[in-house]
């Protein structure tokens, strides 16, 4: 039954060609439809076209299998094969997205078919093939034995873009978590395959005490990498005699690399839980002194949203979307400052620093769209929203600017 879940009649599908192009949208219908000229782009002059997706009720297995397939497709297929992200979804309906891949094979070899056949042997993978005849094109369930398994044809017809970009539909509780329980559940479901999850959950259980009375102010410093957060937070610690905390907290450092290599669902749940541990530390420390926090929920949400959303900044959830709302159960800071520098200055600082970058940071450098999306998502987060600080001047000038803001907003 599940096998036919993807690209069901009436559902919209989109194929994202590359970061600069807008995705192509189409629907499937049981009656033949003339294929629009623009969809030459989709099929080019290829004979072999496939799409595949993971069908699996367990969300952890699904996320991991999807990541494995992505890796396998990109590492195994030749230059003659183009692999694109593809999803099927019900327009503007949350959590309706089924993610998959679209493969365009220009070669005369059977490389893509061999690989798809291997993948298909797992009950979790479902493959469709595409055929063209004159002006019509349809999809069918694919089987390598007799080439086509199902007799049911679903004709492809071009469609208008959906109002909300499909990649925004599944963000809640898959990329961004709005309560501790939701993130906690993900790691609980992982304990068999990622034993470190148990240790992380234990740390969460031990630390939980986020209540905070009228203590000292809590100031969060946010920004892309190399915008000067470490430099500024250290200077603030000294000048305000404050406690400096970070999210993720130091106690999660031994697990970070492990979770960074996991698919977004698991990786983001890990960072979300890190915020709750840091919140517990803030709760205690703010009774004694002002607290400066290097990254917190703004970072978790902005990076997660920017990664989940394909293509351009315009594809982000609209300003005011509930996806930018602060989790109700997470301790709120008094002030959030977003450090910004122009891209050239940031690159200069990165180069001068010359240290290893995370994959995500490296991506920031080469991917303008991603950087713009992270920055824009930061700015759209609400309650509390961040105040933008121009961090291009010298460290001393940035410190003075920020001290001035803190005096005004927090009366420190
Ligand atoms: N205001 C400034 N002017 C010029 N250089 C600066 C300024 N602030 C920081 N730098 C330099 O830029 C580099 C990055 O700064 P820093 O490590 O403070 O950034 P960061 O935001 O903490 O980065 P990351 O998030 O990657 O840890 C460092 O070499 C630092 O000395
Ligand atoms: N509270 C946080 C802190 C960090 N992250 C993620 C976002 C990026 O992938 C990466 C940046 O951290 P850095 O390399 O500067 O330590 O970590 C997050 O999601 N939430």
Tab-separated table of C-alpha atoms and ligand atoms in Angstrom:
chain	number	residue	atom	x	y	z
A	1	UNK	CA	0.000	0.000	0.000
A	2	UNK	CA	2.701	2.440	1.085
A	3	UNK	CA	4.491	1.868	-2.180
A	4	UNK	CA	2.075	4.048	-4.030
A	5	UNK	CA	2.147	6.851	-1.520
A	6	UNK	CA	4.525	9.006	-3.500
A	7	UNK	CA	3.409	11.070	-6.439
A	8	UNK	CA	-0.184	10.068	-5.817
A	9	UNK	CA	-2.720	11.578	-8.189
A	10	UNK	CA	-3.687	15.050	-7.150
A	11	UNK	CA	-0.501	15.610	-5.152
A	12	UNK	CA	1.901	18.264	-6.313
A	13	UNK	CA	5.473	17.245	-6.979
A	14	UNK	CA	8.493	19.451	-7.264
A	15	UNK	CA	11.966	18.837	-8.576
A	16	UNK	CA	14.746	21.164	-7.495
A	17	UNK	CA	17.346	21.406	-10.187
A	18	UNK	CA	19.983	23.450	-8.475
A	19	UNK	CA	20.228	26.178	-5.905
A	20	UNK	CA	19.802	29.004	-8.347
A	21	UNK	CA	16.834	27.641	-10.261
A	22	UNK	CA	13.296	27.614	-8.999
A	23	UNK	CA	11.914	24.096	-8.636
A	24	UNK	CA	9.647	22.720	-11.318
A	25	UNK	CA	6.172	21.784	-10.155
A	26	UNK	CA	3.900	19.185	-11.654
A	27	UNK	CA	0.926	17.061	-10.710
A	28	UNK	CA	-0.120	13.591	-11.747
A	29	UNK	CA	-3.418	12.662	-13.253
A	30	UNK	CA	-4.910	9.448	-14.549
A	31	UNK	CA	-5.837	10.936	-17.923
A	32	UNK	CA	-3.258	11.928	-20.546
A	33	UNK	CA	-2.241	15.572	-20.489
A	34	UNK	CA	-0.106	17.410	-22.980
A	35	UNK	CA	3.317	17.972	-21.518
A	36	UNK	CA	4.154	21.637	-21.342
A	37	UNK	CA	7.144	22.793	-23.330
A	38	UNK	CA	8.958	23.965	-20.191
A	39	UNK	CA	9.142	20.416	-19.001
A	40	UNK	CA	11.714	19.676	-21.609
A	41	UNK	CA	13.914	20.909	-18.780
A	42	UNK	CA	12.798	18.014	-16.669
A	43	UNK	CA	13.383	15.362	-19.285
A	44	UNK	CA	15.958	16.932	-21.571
A	45	UNK	CA	16.842	14.396	-24.225
A	46	UNK	CA	17.304	11.532	-21.790
A	47	UNK	CA	15.934	8.097	-22.282
A	48	UNK	CA	16.215	6.965	-18.675
A	49	UNK	CA	14.445	8.850	-15.939
A	50	UNK	CA	13.710	7.656	-12.432
A	51	UNK	CA	12.556	8.941	-9.107
A	52	UNK	CA	12.902	7.239	-5.775
A	53	UNK	CA	11.948	7.756	-2.184
A	54	UNK	CA	12.093	5.986	1.149
A	55	UNK	CA	8.935	4.368	2.449
A	56	UNK	CA	9.248	3.542	6.081
A	57	UNK	CA	7.077	4.206	9.096
A	58	UNK	CA	9.980	4.659	11.531
A	59	UNK	CA	11.148	8.270	11.165
A	60	UNK	CA	14.680	7.576	12.416
A	61	UNK	CA	15.212	4.759	9.901
A	62	UNK	CA	13.618	6.896	7.227
A	63	UNK	CA	15.956	9.831	7.890
A	64	UNK	CA	19.015	7.607	7.960
A	65	UNK	CA	18.066	5.656	4.840
A	66	UNK	CA	17.400	8.905	2.984
A	67	UNK	CA	20.852	10.200	3.961
A	68	UNK	CA	22.491	6.902	2.953
A	69	UNK	CA	20.780	6.955	-0.445
A	70	UNK	CA	21.826	10.540	-1.016
A	71	UNK	CA	25.411	9.607	-0.281
A	72	UNK	CA	25.266	6.476	-2.425
A	73	UNK	CA	23.736	8.270	-5.409
A	74	UNK	CA	26.261	11.090	-5.342
A	75	UNK	CA	29.270	8.842	-4.790
A	76	UNK	CA	28.344	6.043	-7.203
A	77	UNK	CA	26.649	7.554	-10.210
A	78	UNK	CA	28.747	8.761	-13.119
A	79	UNK	CA	28.905	12.236	-14.586
A	80	UNK	CA	26.318	11.121	-17.109
A	81	UNK	CA	23.729	10.985	-14.356
A	82	UNK	CA	22.115	14.051	-12.844
A	83	UNK	CA	20.619	13.645	-9.388
A	84	UNK	CA	18.127	16.219	-8.110
A	85	UNK	CA	16.139	16.619	-4.938
A	86	UNK	CA	12.478	15.819	-5.516
A	87	UNK	CA	9.494	15.902	-3.224
A	88	UNK	CA	5.854	15.085	-3.380
A	89	UNK	CA	3.469	17.082	-1.226
A	90	UNK	CA	-0.029	18.354	-0.693
A	91	UNK	CA	0.094	22.114	-1.293
A	92	UNK	CA	0.413	24.124	1.910
A	93	UNK	CA	-0.358	21.123	4.164
A	94	UNK	CA	2.123	20.725	7.028
A	95	UNK	CA	4.036	17.446	7.207
A	96	UNK	CA	2.734	16.258	3.837
A	97	UNK	CA	6.144	16.158	2.167
A	98	UNK	CA	7.667	12.888	0.985
A	99	UNK	CA	11.278	13.569	0.076
A	100	UNK	CA	13.053	11.730	-2.694
A	101	UNK	CA	15.385	12.026	-5.650
A	102	UNK	CA	15.017	12.427	-9.348
A	103	UNK	CA	17.634	10.792	-11.588
A	104	UNK	CA	18.315	11.722	-15.182
A	105	UNK	CA	20.611	9.238	-16.851
A	106	UNK	CA	22.204	10.254	-20.131
A	107	UNK	CA	24.541	7.294	-20.361
A	108	UNK	CA	24.230	4.146	-22.408
A	109	UNK	CA	25.325	2.006	-19.452
A	110	UNK	CA	23.045	0.380	-16.911
A	111	UNK	CA	24.801	2.040	-13.985
A	112	UNK	CA	21.762	3.888	-12.639
A	113	UNK	CA	19.498	0.863	-13.152
A	114	UNK	CA	21.955	-1.436	-11.387
A	115	UNK	CA	22.204	0.918	-8.450
A	116	UNK	CA	18.462	1.490	-8.272
A	117	UNK	CA	17.913	-2.228	-8.413
A	118	UNK	CA	20.252	-2.763	-5.453
A	119	UNK	CA	18.529	-0.008	-3.495
A	120	UNK	CA	15.125	-1.320	-4.427
A	121	UNK	CA	15.894	-4.674	-2.881
A	122	UNK	CA	15.381	-2.964	0.422
A	123	UNK	CA	11.666	-2.843	1.099
A	124	UNK	CA	12.241	0.740	2.196
A	125	UNK	CA	12.980	2.106	-1.260
A	126	UNK	CA	10.411	2.740	-3.920
A	127	UNK	CA	11.416	3.551	-7.517
A	128	UNK	CA	9.371	5.022	-10.356
A	129	UNK	CA	10.360	5.282	-13.997
A	130	UNK	CA	9.189	7.827	-16.569
A	131	UNK	CA	8.196	7.268	-20.167
A	132	UNK	CA	7.373	9.623	-22.999
A	133	UNK	CA	5.244	9.122	-26.040
A	134	UNK	CA	4.622	12.061	-28.314
A	135	UNK	CA	3.394	14.890	-26.151
A	136	UNK	CA	2.541	12.718	-23.172
A	137	UNK	CA	4.655	11.622	-20.271
A	138	UNK	CA	3.785	9.334	-17.382
A	139	UNK	CA	5.281	7.634	-14.374
A	140	UNK	CA	5.050	3.971	-13.444
A	141	UNK	CA	6.338	1.884	-10.614
A	142	UNK	CA	9.689	0.474	-11.774
A	143	UNK	CA	10.967	-3.041	-11.560
A	144	UNK	CA	14.142	-4.161	-13.335
A	145	UNK	CA	12.770	-7.618	-14.156
A	146	UNK	CA	10.003	-6.654	-16.496
A	147	UNK	CA	10.981	-2.959	-16.407
A	148	UNK	CA	7.559	-1.853	-15.208
A	149	UNK	CA	5.837	-3.421	-12.272
A	150	UNK	CA	2.512	-1.642	-12.075
A	151	UNK	CA	0.248	-1.170	-15.056
A	152	UNK	CA	-1.224	2.030	-13.695
A	153	UNK	CA	0.063	5.081	-15.555
A	154	UNK	CA	0.053	8.491	-13.958
A	155	UNK	CA	0.373	11.287	-16.439
A	156	UNK	CA	2.512	14.284	-15.658
A	157	UNK	CA	1.090	17.708	-16.081
A	158	UNK	CA	2.742	21.074	-15.273
A	159	UNK	CA	1.414	22.979	-12.277
A	160	UNK	CA	1.770	26.437	-10.793
A	161	UNK	CA	4.113	26.893	-7.850
A	162	UNK	CA	2.562	26.288	-4.456
A	163	UNK	CA	2.143	29.310	-2.203
A	164	UNK	CA	4.509	27.907	0.431
A	165	UNK	CA	7.718	26.314	-0.765
A	166	UNK	CA	7.418	22.552	-0.083
A	167	UNK	CA	10.610	22.463	1.942
A	168	UNK	CA	8.947	24.668	4.574
A	169	UNK	CA	6.093	22.223	5.185
A	170	UNK	CA	7.934	19.634	7.293
A	171	UNK	CA	10.173	21.911	9.377
A	172	UNK	CA	8.208	21.665	12.643
A	173	UNK	CA	9.580	18.848	14.788
A	174	UNK	CA	11.783	17.536	11.991
A	175	UNK	CA	14.249	20.412	11.710
A	176	UNK	CA	13.205	22.807	14.441
A	177	UNK	CA	11.803	21.683	17.784
A	178	UNK	CA	9.426	23.901	19.721
A	179	UNK	CA	9.441	21.987	23.008
A	180	UNK	CA	11.963	19.930	24.894
A	181	UNK	CA	9.717	16.865	24.783
A	182	UNK	CA	9.708	16.752	20.984
A	183	UNK	CA	13.511	16.832	20.757
A	184	UNK	CA	13.834	14.418	23.665
A	185	UNK	CA	11.562	11.879	21.912
A	186	UNK	CA	13.812	11.853	18.843
A	187	UNK	CA	16.872	10.899	20.893
A	188	UNK	CA	14.856	8.314	22.803
A	189	UNK	CA	13.957	6.705	19.473
A	190	UNK	CA	17.658	6.663	18.556
A	191	UNK	CA	19.078	4.866	21.552
A	192	UNK	CA	19.397	1.491	19.759
A	193	UNK	CA	21.299	2.823	16.781
A	194	UNK	CA	23.146	5.705	18.471
A	195	UNK	CA	24.157	4.584	21.981
A	196	UNK	CA	25.489	8.082	22.756
A	197	UNK	CA	21.871	9.272	22.767
A	198	UNK	CA	21.405	7.671	26.184
A	199	UNK	CA	24.307	9.663	27.611
A	200	UNK	CA	22.955	12.890	26.135
A	201	UNK	CA	19.490	12.201	27.572
A	202	UNK	CA	21.037	11.456	30.946
A	203	UNK	CA	22.799	14.825	30.890
A	204	UNK	CA	19.508	16.508	29.997
A	205	UNK	CA	17.725	14.736	32.872
A	206	UNK	CA	20.451	15.723	35.327
A	207	UNK	CA	20.504	19.387	34.359
A	208	UNK	CA	16.869	20.215	34.095
A	209	UNK	CA	16.006	23.144	36.267
A	210	UNK	CA	15.233	26.116	34.124
A	211	UNK	CA	13.199	28.292	36.435
A	212	UNK	CA	14.611	31.756	36.863
A	213	UNK	CA	13.578	34.500	39.177
A	214	UNK	CA	14.590	38.149	38.944
A	215	UNK	CA	18.263	37.482	38.516
A	216	UNK	CA	20.884	39.350	36.515
A	217	UNK	CA	20.372	40.043	32.805
A	218	UNK	CA	21.037	37.334	30.234
A	219	UNK	CA	22.554	38.523	26.945
A	220	UNK	CA	22.893	36.250	23.926
A	221	UNK	CA	25.411	36.956	21.172
A	222	UNK	CA	24.540	35.459	17.804
A	223	UNK	CA	25.975	35.573	14.297
A	224	UNK	CA	27.523	33.561	11.512
A	225	UNK	CA	30.916	32.055	12.166
A	226	UNK	CA	33.830	34.516	12.286
A	227	UNK	CA	31.609	37.521	12.924
A	228	UNK	CA	33.432	38.026	16.225
A	229	UNK	CA	31.246	36.243	18.810
A	230	UNK	CA	34.138	34.688	20.743
A	231	UNK	CA	36.120	37.933	20.740
A	232	UNK	CA	33.125	39.944	21.934
A	233	UNK	CA	31.786	37.475	24.511
A	234	UNK	CA	35.227	37.164	26.150
A	235	UNK	CA	35.517	40.966	26.297
A	236	UNK	CA	32.009	41.286	27.762
A	237	UNK	CA	32.755	38.658	30.379
A	238	UNK	CA	35.669	40.724	31.607
A	239	UNK	CA	34.084	44.135	31.370
A	240	UNK	CA	30.768	43.117	32.983
A	241	UNK	CA	32.240	40.602	35.384
A	242	UNK	CA	29.783	38.204	33.821
A	243	UNK	CA	29.521	34.432	33.483
A	244	UNK	CA	30.110	33.189	29.936
A	245	UNK	CA	28.075	30.203	28.722
A	246	UNK	CA	27.751	28.532	25.331
A	247	UNK	CA	25.212	26.443	23.517
A	248	UNK	CA	25.819	23.593	22.958
A	249	UNK	CA	27.334	23.437	26.451
A	250	UNK	CA	30.771	21.999	27.156
A	251	UNK	CA	29.284	18.773	28.580
A	252	UNK	CA	27.962	17.926	25.086
A	253	UNK	CA	31.319	18.526	23.359
A	254	UNK	CA	32.301	14.799	23.323
A	255	UNK	CA	29.089	13.976	21.419
A	256	UNK	CA	28.952	16.830	18.964
A	257	UNK	CA	30.920	15.266	16.131
A	258	UNK	CA	28.829	12.106	16.331
A	259	UNK	CA	25.540	13.978	16.063
A	260	UNK	CA	26.880	16.322	13.383
A	261	UNK	CA	27.244	13.306	11.100
A	262	UNK	CA	23.597	12.308	11.528
A	263	UNK	CA	20.638	13.399	9.340
A	264	UNK	CA	18.932	16.719	10.210
A	265	UNK	CA	16.174	15.159	12.353
A	266	UNK	CA	18.714	13.729	14.813
A	267	UNK	CA	21.348	16.468	14.531
A	268	UNK	CA	18.836	19.258	15.187
A	269	UNK	CA	17.249	17.411	18.114
A	270	UNK	CA	20.725	17.199	19.673
A	271	UNK	CA	21.304	20.965	19.344
A	272	UNK	CA	17.794	21.665	20.629
A	273	UNK	CA	18.513	19.659	23.780
A	274	UNK	CA	21.813	21.516	24.138
A	275	UNK	CA	19.812	24.741	24.475
A	276	UNK	CA	17.771	23.273	27.342
A	277	UNK	CA	20.933	22.246	29.196
A	278	UNK	CA	22.379	25.728	28.661
A	279	UNK	CA	19.050	27.175	29.871
A	280	UNK	CA	19.461	25.253	33.123
A	281	UNK	CA	22.976	26.689	33.505
A	282	UNK	CA	21.659	30.186	32.752
A	283	UNK	CA	18.968	29.742	35.403
A	284	UNK	CA	21.597	29.040	38.060
A	285	UNK	CA	24.308	31.442	36.967
A	286	UNK	CA	22.037	34.447	36.451
A	287	UNK	CA	21.280	34.428	40.165
A	288	UNK	CA	24.929	35.304	40.794
A	289	UNK	CA	26.037	37.560	37.919
A	290	UNK	CA	25.089	38.798	34.438
A	291	UNK	CA	25.246	35.969	31.907
A	292	UNK	CA	26.640	36.192	28.367
A	293	UNK	CA	25.649	33.331	26.071
A	294	UNK	CA	27.563	32.478	22.881
A	295	UNK	CA	24.854	31.109	20.529
A	296	UNK	CA	21.432	29.871	21.686
A	297	UNK	CA	18.046	29.131	20.105
A	298	UNK	CA	18.378	31.722	17.313
A	299	UNK	CA	21.354	29.749	15.966
A	300	UNK	CA	19.595	26.413	16.280
A	301	UNK	CA	16.502	27.605	14.436
A	302	UNK	CA	18.202	29.808	11.826
A	303	UNK	CA	20.717	27.185	10.678
A	304	UNK	CA	18.073	24.445	10.697
A	305	UNK	CA	15.565	26.473	8.669
A	306	UNK	CA	18.206	27.682	6.200
A	307	UNK	CA	19.420	24.120	5.643
A	308	UNK	CA	15.944	22.659	5.275
A	309	UNK	CA	14.724	25.268	2.810
A	310	UNK	CA	15.937	24.765	-0.733
A	311	UNK	CA	17.010	27.519	-3.113
A	312	UNK	CA	16.608	31.210	-2.557
A	313	UNK	CA	15.859	33.459	0.428
A	314	UNK	CA	12.351	33.995	-0.984
A	315	UNK	CA	11.601	30.328	-0.248
A	316	UNK	CA	12.000	30.826	3.520
A	317	UNK	CA	8.852	30.709	5.679
A	318	UNK	CA	7.261	34.165	5.532
A	319	UNK	CA	8.064	36.756	8.208
A	320	UNK	CA	5.625	36.234	11.081
A	321	UNK	CA	5.380	32.474	10.433
A	322	UNK	CA	4.906	30.384	13.561
A	323	UNK	CA	8.128	28.612	12.584
A	324	UNK	CA	10.041	31.659	13.875
A	325	UNK	CA	8.399	31.575	17.317
A	326	UNK	CA	10.511	30.951	20.401
A	327	UNK	CA	9.669	27.649	22.208
A	328	UNK	CA	7.360	28.316	25.127
A	329	UNK	CA	9.278	26.057	27.497
A	330	UNK	CA	12.748	27.516	26.809
A	331	UNK	CA	14.157	30.181	29.101
A	332	UNK	CA	14.171	33.553	27.334
A	333	UNK	CA	17.158	35.881	27.408
A	334	UNK	CA	16.788	39.609	28.101
A	335	UNK	CA	18.688	40.650	25.007
A	336	UNK	CA	19.811	38.961	21.788
A	337	UNK	CA	22.421	40.696	19.638
A	338	UNK	CA	23.145	39.573	16.094
A	339	UNK	CA	26.653	40.412	14.892
A	340	UNK	CA	26.830	41.143	11.180
A	341	UNK	CA	29.800	41.857	8.942
A	342	UNK	CA	29.908	42.110	5.183
A	343	UNK	CA	30.777	38.843	3.376
A	344	UNK	CA	34.224	40.074	2.257
A	345	UNK	CA	35.268	41.029	5.795
A	346	UNK	CA	33.920	37.730	7.130
A	347	UNK	CA	35.911	35.774	4.566
A	348	UNK	CA	39.022	37.798	5.450
A	349	UNK	CA	38.554	36.916	9.121
A	350	UNK	CA	37.979	33.270	8.282
A	351	UNK	CA	41.121	33.164	6.170
A	352	UNK	CA	43.205	34.953	8.812
A	353	UNK	CA	42.016	32.524	11.421
A	354	UNK	CA	42.866	29.619	9.113
A	355	UNK	CA	41.460	26.942	11.382
A	356	UNK	CA	39.347	23.940	10.464
A	357	UNK	CA	35.779	24.618	9.528
A	358	UNK	CA	32.759	22.421	9.989
A	359	UNK	CA	31.139	21.211	6.788
A	360	UNK	CA	28.326	23.626	7.387
A	361	UNK	CA	30.731	26.532	7.785
A	362	UNK	CA	32.573	25.552	4.622
A	363	UNK	CA	29.233	25.493	2.884
A	364	UNK	CA	28.537	29.013	4.084
A	365	UNK	CA	31.590	30.220	2.275
A	366	UNK	CA	30.703	28.726	-1.074
A	367	UNK	CA	27.007	29.068	-0.824
A	368	UNK	CA	25.787	32.625	-0.903
A	369	UNK	CA	22.165	31.523	-0.775
A	370	UNK	CA	22.690	29.556	2.369
A	371	UNK	CA	24.459	32.456	4.106
A	372	UNK	CA	21.695	34.865	3.143
A	373	UNK	CA	19.040	32.434	4.367
A	374	UNK	CA	20.750	31.949	7.744
A	375	UNK	CA	21.029	35.723	8.217
A	376	UNK	CA	17.455	36.354	7.146
A	377	UNK	CA	16.098	33.568	9.362
A	378	UNK	CA	18.007	35.058	12.318
A	379	UNK	CA	16.308	38.385	11.680
A	380	UNK	CA	12.825	36.854	11.411
A	381	UNK	CA	12.887	35.019	14.750
A	382	UNK	CA	10.491	36.565	17.256
A	383	UNK	CA	9.959	36.822	21.008
A	384	UNK	CA	12.707	37.762	21.515
A	385	UNK	CA	13.810	39.235	18.211
A	386	UNK	CA	17.485	40.071	17.812
A	387	UNK	CA	19.024	43.510	17.603
A	388	UNK	CA	21.479	43.844	14.738
A	389	UNK	CA	24.975	45.047	15.550
A	390	UNK	CA	27.434	46.123	12.885
A	391	UNK	CA	30.497	44.120	13.879
A	392	UNK	CA	32.792	45.479	11.135
A	393	UNK	CA	34.607	48.081	13.269
A	394	UNK	CA	37.543	47.188	15.530
A	395	UNK	CA	36.943	44.806	18.472
A	396	UNK	CA	37.149	47.756	20.888
A	397	UNK	CA	34.539	49.743	18.959
A	398	UNK	CA	32.198	46.752	18.717
A	399	UNK	CA	32.552	46.231	22.469
A	400	UNK	CA	31.701	49.878	23.168
A	401	UNK	CA	28.679	49.714	20.856
A	402	UNK	CA	27.421	46.601	22.626
A	403	UNK	CA	28.101	47.954	26.119
A	404	UNK	CA	26.015	50.971	25.176
A	405	UNK	CA	23.145	48.724	24.042
A	406	UNK	CA	23.345	46.629	27.202
A	407	UNK	CA	23.275	49.747	29.392
A	408	UNK	CA	20.195	51.013	27.573
A	409	UNK	CA	18.261	47.776	27.344
A	410	UNK	CA	19.307	45.958	30.511
A	411	UNK	CA	20.320	48.870	32.739
A	412	UNK	CA	23.657	47.256	33.494
B	1	LIG	N1	35.928	43.460	15.346
B	1	LIG	C1	36.861	42.725	14.742
B	1	LIG	N2	37.651	43.242	13.786
B	1	LIG	C2	38.587	42.508	13.145
B	1	LIG	N3	38.827	41.212	13.408
B	1	LIG	C3	38.041	40.625	14.336
B	1	LIG	C4	37.026	41.332	15.047
B	1	LIG	N4	36.429	40.490	15.906
B	1	LIG	C5	37.022	39.288	15.732
B	1	LIG	N5	37.988	39.376	14.802
B	1	LIG	C6	38.857	38.274	14.320
B	1	LIG	O1	38.060	37.482	13.432
B	1	LIG	C7	38.283	36.102	13.658
B	1	LIG	C8	36.963	35.444	14.082
B	1	LIG	O2	36.554	35.967	15.338
B	1	LIG	P1	35.825	35.076	16.433
B	1	LIG	O3	36.562	33.797	16.631
B	1	LIG	O4	35.630	35.963	17.620
B	1	LIG	O5	34.468	34.824	15.663
B	1	LIG	P2	33.273	33.806	16.052
B	1	LIG	O6	32.039	34.490	15.624
B	1	LIG	O7	33.374	33.403	17.469
B	1	LIG	O8	33.557	32.555	15.127
B	1	LIG	P3	33.000	31.034	15.294
B	1	LIG	O9	31.520	31.108	15.413
B	1	LIG	O10	33.418	30.378	14.023
B	1	LIG	O11	33.679	30.474	16.519
B	1	LIG	C9	39.370	36.016	14.739
B	1	LIG	O12	40.609	35.847	14.100
B	1	LIG	C10	39.286	37.357	15.450
B	1	LIG	O13	40.527	37.734	15.985
B	2	LIG	N1	22.904	26.695	19.778
B	2	LIG	C1	23.414	26.190	18.629
B	2	LIG	C2	24.752	26.317	18.317
B	2	LIG	C3	25.223	25.809	17.138
B	2	LIG	N2	24.378	25.171	16.286
B	2	LIG	C4	24.892	24.623	15.026
B	2	LIG	C5	24.620	25.479	13.824
B	2	LIG	C6	25.846	25.291	12.983
B	2	LIG	O1	25.718	24.083	12.280
B	2	LIG	C7	26.970	25.090	13.968
B	2	LIG	C8	27.658	26.394	14.306
B	2	LIG	O2	28.322	26.318	15.525
B	2	LIG	P1	29.892	26.706	15.699
B	2	LIG	O3	30.610	25.933	14.632
B	2	LIG	O4	30.007	28.168	15.517
B	2	LIG	O5	30.235	26.265	17.082
B	2	LIG	O6	26.313	24.505	15.092
B	2	LIG	C9	23.058	25.044	16.632
B	2	LIG	O7	22.278	24.443	15.846
B	2	LIG	N3	22.594	25.554	17.796
